[in-house]
Amino acid sequence: MSLSTILGIESSCDDTAAAVLCNGKILANITATQTVHAQYGGVVPELASRAHQSNIIPVIVMALEKAHITMDELSAIAVTQGPGLMGSLLVGLNVAKGLCIAKDLPLIGVNHLQAHIAALFIDRDIALPMLCLLVSGGHTQIVFVSTPLNTEIVGSTQDDAAGEAFDKAAKLMGLPYPGGPFIDNYAKNGNPLAFGFPDSQTKEFDFSFSGIKTSLLYFLHKRIAIDPLFLEAHLADVCASYQRQIIVSLMKRFEKAIQHFKPASIGLTGGVSANSELRQTFLTLGKKYAIPALIPEFEFCTDNAAMVAMAGYHQYLNGDYTSLSALPYSRVKQP
Ligand code: KG4
Ligand code: ZN
């Protein structure tokens, strides 16, 4: 059997990543997470592009070295083409194009959201069709996955993404960016039923998370006006209650979608799938419907290049190559 060896490159937001995959197996997965944004409480696009420029070659070299693969052994280069920050995407795409020209390799432009779904296919077989809950910093979607290359978005957020709801709440509470992991950690010692936060009205399988963040803002103003030390005293309970409502809102729509689409398996992916409570709740949902509930390994949940290489591998087998004149795209586009 001939070897299909793919170099994957990811630079859509604030992680510079490279991975090597051989016949569907990950040989190396390297991520340089940019810390420069923490002091600003969010990603600063210009700083992200500059950090990608400094990190990208060392990260690719490290991935190839760790995989014991030379550029001459590669079959193709897969790179995130969009959606994401334009300046960030340009760095990865242009480096990938340069390497493809130098080594006469096919270029494979990958959709970042397809890559999050492809993360579920790493190192396992999946019963299809799968219904996938994709929850990241920029997107929240329910995706019906007939095959890795044939997917349909059946629900999405009307405003903020679930990850944004975590990050904006963390900012209101004075926690560092990105706030999701901090809320997750504080919530472990809190009572999820201590305080109530509202769900929004949406149609069918759609989500809305801008209201919950605003309700947290008013809740904190009111409580802190009465007791200036309220947040210090109740941080764990606030985090646990807020996190619980995000999970309830996600699961309510996703469960409705399971009943409607009757999938053979369910998948949870995207950065928010690193959330410990959400993972538990998701696994319980799989048991309730007696179907496999899949979540990627922790290192493949938040942005990484292994998932890009995996999506690229599926496209490579399908002969789905990208022109060297292709441009990045910043907004969601269905492949
Ligand atoms: O997929 P990702 O790495 O980047 C995007 O494509 O957006 O997702 C990043 C998001 C951030 O909003 C971050 O706060 C959230 O994932 N996140 C978490 C956790 N770990 C990362 N949210 C909740 N709990 C976590 N443990
Ligand atoms: Zn992502």
Coordinates of C-alpha atoms and ligand atoms in Angstrom, one line a residue:
M1 CA 0.0 0.0 0.0
S2 CA 1.4 3.4 -0.9
L3 CA 1.8 5.9 1.9
S4 CA -0.3 9.1 2.1
T5 CA 1.7 11.5 4.3
I6 CA 0.1 14.9 4.9
L7 CA 1.6 17.9 6.5
G8 CA -1.3 19.9 8.2
I9 CA -1.0 23.6 9.0
E10 CA -3.4 25.7 11.1
S11 CA -3.2 29.5 11.7
S12 CA -6.8 30.7 11.6
C13 CA -6.8 32.5 15.0
D14 CA -4.3 32.6 17.8
D15 CA -2.7 29.1 17.6
T16 CA 0.1 28.3 15.2
A17 CA 0.1 24.6 14.6
A18 CA 1.6 21.9 12.4
A19 CA 1.0 18.2 12.3
V20 CA 2.1 15.1 10.3
L21 CA -0.3 12.4 9.5
C22 CA 0.5 9.1 7.7
N23 CA -2.4 6.9 6.3
G24 CA -4.7 8.4 8.9
K25 CA -2.3 8.1 11.9
I26 CA -1.0 11.2 13.6
L27 CA 2.8 11.1 13.8
A28 CA 3.3 14.6 15.3
N29 CA 1.0 17.4 16.5
I30 CA 2.7 20.7 17.6
T31 CA 0.9 23.8 18.7
A32 CA 2.4 27.2 19.7
T33 CA -0.3 29.0 21.6
Q34 CA 0.1 32.8 21.5
T35 CA 0.2 34.3 25.0
V36 CA 0.5 38.0 23.8
H37 CA -3.3 38.4 23.7
A38 CA -4.0 37.6 27.4
Q39 CA -3.2 41.2 28.5
Y40 CA -5.8 42.6 26.1
G41 CA -8.7 40.2 27.1
G42 CA -9.1 39.0 23.5
V43 CA -7.3 38.2 20.3
V44 CA -5.6 41.3 18.7
P45 CA -5.6 40.3 14.9
E46 CA -2.4 42.3 14.0
L47 CA -0.5 40.8 16.9
A48 CA -1.8 37.3 15.9
S49 CA -0.5 37.6 12.3
R50 CA 2.9 38.7 13.6
A51 CA 3.2 35.9 16.1
H52 CA 2.2 33.4 13.3
Q53 CA 5.0 34.8 11.2
S54 CA 7.6 34.1 13.9
N55 CA 6.2 30.7 14.9
I56 CA 5.2 29.0 11.7
I57 CA 8.5 27.8 10.4
P58 CA 9.8 26.5 13.7
V59 CA 6.5 24.7 14.4
I60 CA 6.6 23.0 11.0
V61 CA 10.2 22.0 11.4
M62 CA 9.4 20.6 14.9
A63 CA 6.4 18.6 13.6
L64 CA 8.5 17.0 10.7
E65 CA 11.4 16.2 13.1
K66 CA 9.1 14.6 15.6
A67 CA 7.4 12.5 12.9
H68 CA 10.9 11.6 11.4
I69 CA 9.6 12.7 8.0
T70 CA 11.4 14.9 5.5
M71 CA 9.7 17.3 3.1
D72 CA 10.5 14.9 0.2
E73 CA 8.4 12.1 1.8
L74 CA 5.2 14.3 1.9
S75 CA 2.2 13.5 -0.4
A76 CA 0.4 16.8 0.1
I77 CA 0.1 19.9 2.3
A78 CA -3.2 20.7 4.0
V79 CA -3.8 24.2 5.4
T80 CA -6.7 26.0 6.9
Q81 CA -8.1 28.3 4.2
G82 CA -11.0 29.7 6.4
P83 CA -13.0 30.8 8.2
G84 CA -10.8 32.8 10.5
L85 CA -8.8 36.1 10.8
M86 CA -7.7 37.2 7.4
G87 CA -4.1 38.2 8.4
S88 CA -3.7 34.9 10.4
L89 CA -5.0 32.7 7.6
L90 CA -2.7 34.4 5.0
V91 CA 0.4 33.4 6.9
G92 CA -0.4 29.7 7.0
L93 CA -1.8 29.6 3.4
N94 CA 1.2 31.5 1.9
V95 CA 3.7 29.3 3.7
A96 CA 1.8 26.2 2.5
K97 CA 1.7 27.5 -1.0
G98 CA 5.5 28.3 -1.0
L99 CA 6.3 24.8 0.3
C100 CA 4.0 23.2 -2.3
I101 CA 5.7 25.1 -5.1
A102 CA 9.2 24.3 -3.8
K103 CA 8.4 20.6 -3.5
D104 CA 5.9 20.2 -6.3
L105 CA 3.2 19.0 -3.9
P106 CA -0.6 19.3 -4.1
L107 CA -2.2 22.0 -1.9
I108 CA -5.3 21.1 0.0
G109 CA -7.3 24.1 1.4
V110 CA -9.3 23.0 4.5
N111 CA -12.4 24.5 6.1
H112 CA -11.6 25.1 9.8
L113 CA -15.1 23.8 10.9
Q114 CA -14.7 20.7 8.7
A115 CA -11.4 20.2 10.4
H116 CA -13.0 20.3 13.9
I117 CA -15.4 17.6 12.7
A118 CA -12.5 15.6 11.2
A119 CA -10.9 15.6 14.7
L120 CA -13.6 13.1 15.6
F121 CA -12.3 10.7 13.0
I122 CA -8.7 10.6 14.3
D123 CA -7.8 7.1 15.4
R124 CA -11.2 5.5 15.3
D125 CA -14.1 4.3 13.1
I126 CA -17.4 6.1 13.4
A127 CA -20.9 4.8 12.9
L128 CA -22.5 7.1 10.3
P129 CA -24.5 9.2 10.0
M130 CA -23.2 11.2 13.0
L131 CA -24.9 14.2 14.5
C132 CA -22.2 16.6 15.6
L133 CA -22.3 19.5 18.1
L134 CA -19.5 21.9 17.1
V135 CA -18.8 24.4 19.9
S136 CA -15.9 26.8 19.5
G137 CA -14.9 30.3 20.2
G138 CA -16.4 31.6 17.0
H139 CA -19.1 29.0 16.1
T140 CA -21.8 26.9 17.6
Q141 CA -23.5 24.5 15.2
I142 CA -25.3 21.2 14.9
V143 CA -23.9 19.4 11.8
F144 CA -25.4 16.3 10.2
V145 CA -22.4 14.3 9.0
S146 CA -23.2 11.7 6.3
T147 CA -19.5 11.1 5.5
P148 CA -16.4 13.2 6.5
L149 CA -16.8 15.1 3.2
N150 CA -20.5 15.3 3.2
T151 CA -21.9 17.5 6.0
E152 CA -24.9 19.8 6.5
I153 CA -25.4 22.5 9.1
V154 CA -28.8 22.0 10.6
G155 CA -28.6 24.5 13.5
S156 CA -26.4 27.4 14.4
T157 CA -26.1 30.3 16.8
Q158 CA -28.0 33.5 15.9
D159 CA -25.5 35.7 17.7
D160 CA -22.7 34.7 20.1
A161 CA -20.9 31.3 20.0
A162 CA -20.8 29.2 23.2
G163 CA -17.1 29.8 23.6
E164 CA -17.8 33.6 23.3
A165 CA -20.4 33.3 26.1
F166 CA -17.7 31.7 28.3
D167 CA -15.0 34.2 27.3
K168 CA -17.2 37.3 27.7
A169 CA -18.5 36.1 31.1
A170 CA -14.9 35.5 32.3
K171 CA -14.0 39.0 31.2
L172 CA -17.0 40.5 33.2
M173 CA -15.7 38.5 36.3
G174 CA -12.1 39.7 35.8
L175 CA -10.8 36.3 34.8
P176 CA -8.0 35.9 32.2
Y177 CA -8.5 35.3 28.4
P178 CA -9.5 32.8 27.1
G179 CA -12.0 32.4 30.0
G180 CA -13.6 29.0 29.2
P181 CA -11.0 26.9 31.0
F182 CA -11.1 29.2 34.1
I183 CA -14.9 29.1 34.4
D184 CA -14.6 25.3 34.0
N185 CA -12.1 25.1 36.9
Y186 CA -13.9 27.4 39.3
A187 CA -17.2 25.6 38.5
K188 CA -15.8 22.4 39.8
N189 CA -16.1 23.7 43.4
G190 CA -19.5 25.5 42.9
N191 CA -23.2 24.8 43.2
P192 CA -24.7 24.8 39.6
L193 CA -28.1 25.5 41.1
A194 CA -27.1 28.4 43.3
F195 CA -28.3 31.1 40.7
G196 CA -30.6 31.0 37.7
F197 CA -29.7 32.4 34.3
P198 CA -32.2 32.5 31.4
D199 CA -32.3 30.6 28.1
S200 CA -33.2 32.5 24.9
Q201 CA -36.1 31.7 22.6
T202 CA -34.8 30.3 19.3
K203 CA -36.3 28.3 16.4
E204 CA -35.8 24.5 16.3
F205 CA -32.1 23.7 16.5
D206 CA -30.7 27.2 16.7
F207 CA -28.8 28.8 19.6
S208 CA -28.5 32.2 21.1
F209 CA -25.9 33.2 23.8
S210 CA -25.9 37.0 23.8
G211 CA -28.7 37.2 26.3
I212 CA -27.1 35.0 29.0
K213 CA -24.0 37.2 29.0
T214 CA -26.1 40.4 29.4
S215 CA -28.1 38.7 32.2
L216 CA -24.8 37.9 34.0
L217 CA -23.8 41.6 33.6
Y218 CA -27.0 42.8 35.3
F219 CA -26.9 40.1 37.9
L220 CA -23.4 41.1 39.0
H221 CA -24.2 44.8 39.0
K222 CA -27.2 44.2 41.3
R223 CA -25.4 41.8 43.7
I224 CA -22.2 43.8 43.9
A225 CA -24.2 47.0 44.6
I226 CA -25.5 45.3 47.7
D227 CA -22.3 43.5 48.7
P228 CA -19.0 44.7 47.1
L229 CA -17.4 41.4 47.9
F230 CA -20.2 39.3 46.4
L231 CA -18.1 37.9 43.5
E232 CA -15.1 37.1 45.6
A233 CA -17.3 35.1 48.0
H234 CA -19.4 33.4 45.3
L235 CA -17.2 33.0 42.3
A236 CA -17.4 29.2 42.2
D237 CA -21.2 29.2 42.4
V238 CA -21.6 31.9 39.7
C239 CA -19.3 30.0 37.4
A240 CA -21.1 26.7 38.0
S241 CA -24.5 28.2 37.5
Y242 CA -23.6 30.1 34.4
Q243 CA -21.8 27.1 32.9
R244 CA -24.8 24.9 33.7
Q245 CA -27.1 27.1 31.8
I246 CA -24.9 27.2 28.7
I247 CA -24.8 23.4 28.8
V248 CA -28.6 23.1 29.3
S249 CA -29.1 25.4 26.4
L250 CA -26.8 23.4 24.2
M251 CA -28.2 20.0 25.2
K252 CA -31.9 21.0 24.9
R253 CA -31.4 21.8 21.1
F254 CA -29.0 18.9 20.5
E255 CA -31.3 16.4 22.1
K256 CA -34.2 17.7 20.0
A257 CA -32.0 17.2 16.9
I258 CA -31.1 13.6 18.0
Q259 CA -34.8 12.8 18.2
H260 CA -35.4 14.4 14.8
F261 CA -32.4 13.0 12.8
K262 CA -32.0 9.7 14.6
P263 CA -28.2 9.5 14.0
A264 CA -26.1 6.3 14.4
S265 CA -23.6 8.2 16.6
I266 CA -23.1 11.7 18.2
G267 CA -19.9 13.8 18.3
L268 CA -18.8 16.7 20.3
T269 CA -16.1 18.9 19.0
G270 CA -14.5 22.4 19.0
G271 CA -12.6 24.2 21.8
V272 CA -15.6 24.2 24.2
S273 CA -15.6 20.3 24.0
A274 CA -12.7 20.6 26.4
N275 CA -15.2 21.6 29.1
S276 CA -15.3 18.8 31.7
E277 CA -19.0 19.2 32.6
L278 CA -20.1 19.4 29.0
R279 CA -18.1 16.2 28.2
Q280 CA -19.8 14.3 31.1
T281 CA -23.3 15.5 30.1
F282 CA -22.6 14.6 26.5
L283 CA -21.5 11.1 27.4
T284 CA -24.7 10.6 29.5
L285 CA -26.8 11.7 26.5
G286 CA -25.2 9.0 24.4
K287 CA -26.1 6.4 27.0
K288 CA -29.7 7.7 27.2
Y289 CA -30.1 7.1 23.4
A290 CA -27.9 4.0 23.4
I291 CA -25.6 5.4 20.6
P292 CA -21.9 5.9 20.6
A293 CA -21.0 9.4 22.0
L294 CA -17.6 10.5 20.7
I295 CA -15.4 13.4 21.8
P296 CA -11.9 14.0 20.4
E297 CA -8.8 13.4 22.6
F298 CA -8.1 16.6 24.6
E299 CA -5.2 17.8 22.4
F300 CA -7.5 17.7 19.3
C301 CA -10.4 19.7 20.9
T302 CA -9.0 23.2 20.8
D303 CA -7.4 24.5 17.6
N304 CA -4.7 22.1 16.3
A305 CA -3.2 21.0 13.0
A306 CA -3.9 17.3 13.5
M307 CA -7.5 17.9 12.7
V308 CA -6.5 19.9 9.6
A309 CA -4.2 17.1 8.4
M310 CA -7.1 14.6 9.0
A311 CA -9.6 16.7 7.0
G312 CA -6.9 17.1 4.4
Y313 CA -6.3 13.4 4.2
H314 CA -10.0 12.8 3.5
Q315 CA -9.9 15.4 0.7
Y316 CA -6.6 14.0 -0.6
L317 CA -8.1 10.5 -1.0
N318 CA -11.0 12.2 -2.9
G319 CA -8.6 14.1 -5.2
D320 CA -10.0 17.3 -3.8
Y321 CA -7.0 19.7 -4.4
T322 CA -6.9 23.5 -4.2
S323 CA -5.4 25.9 -6.7
L324 CA -2.2 27.7 -5.8
S325 CA -4.0 30.9 -6.6
A326 CA -6.7 30.2 -4.0
L327 CA -7.4 33.0 -1.4
P328 CA -8.3 32.7 2.3
Y329 CA -11.9 33.4 3.3
S330 CA -12.7 35.0 6.6
R331 CA -16.4 34.0 7.0
V332 CA -18.2 30.6 7.1
K333 CA -18.7 29.0 3.7
Q334 CA -20.1 25.6 3.2
P335 CA -17.6 23.4 1.4
Ligands
KG4_1 O1 -11.9 25.7 18.8 P1 -11.2 26.8 19.5 O2 -9.8 26.5 20.0 O3 -11.0 28.1 18.6 C1 -11.9 28.5 17.7 O4 -12.0 27.9 16.6 O5 -12.7 29.4 18.1 O6 -12.1 27.3 20.7 C2 -11.7 28.2 21.6 C3 -12.8 28.4 22.6 C4 -12.6 29.6 23.6 O7 -13.8 30.4 23.6 C5 -12.3 29.0 24.9 O8 -12.7 29.7 26.0 C6 -13.1 27.7 24.8 O9 -12.9 27.3 23.5 N1 -12.7 26.7 25.7 C7 -13.4 26.3 26.8 C8 -12.6 25.3 27.5 N2 -11.4 25.2 26.9 C9 -11.5 26.0 25.8 N3 -14.7 26.6 27.1 C10 -15.2 26.0 28.2 N4 -14.5 25.1 29.0 C11 -13.2 24.7 28.7 N5 -12.6 23.9 29.4
ZN2 ZN -11.5 26.2 16.1

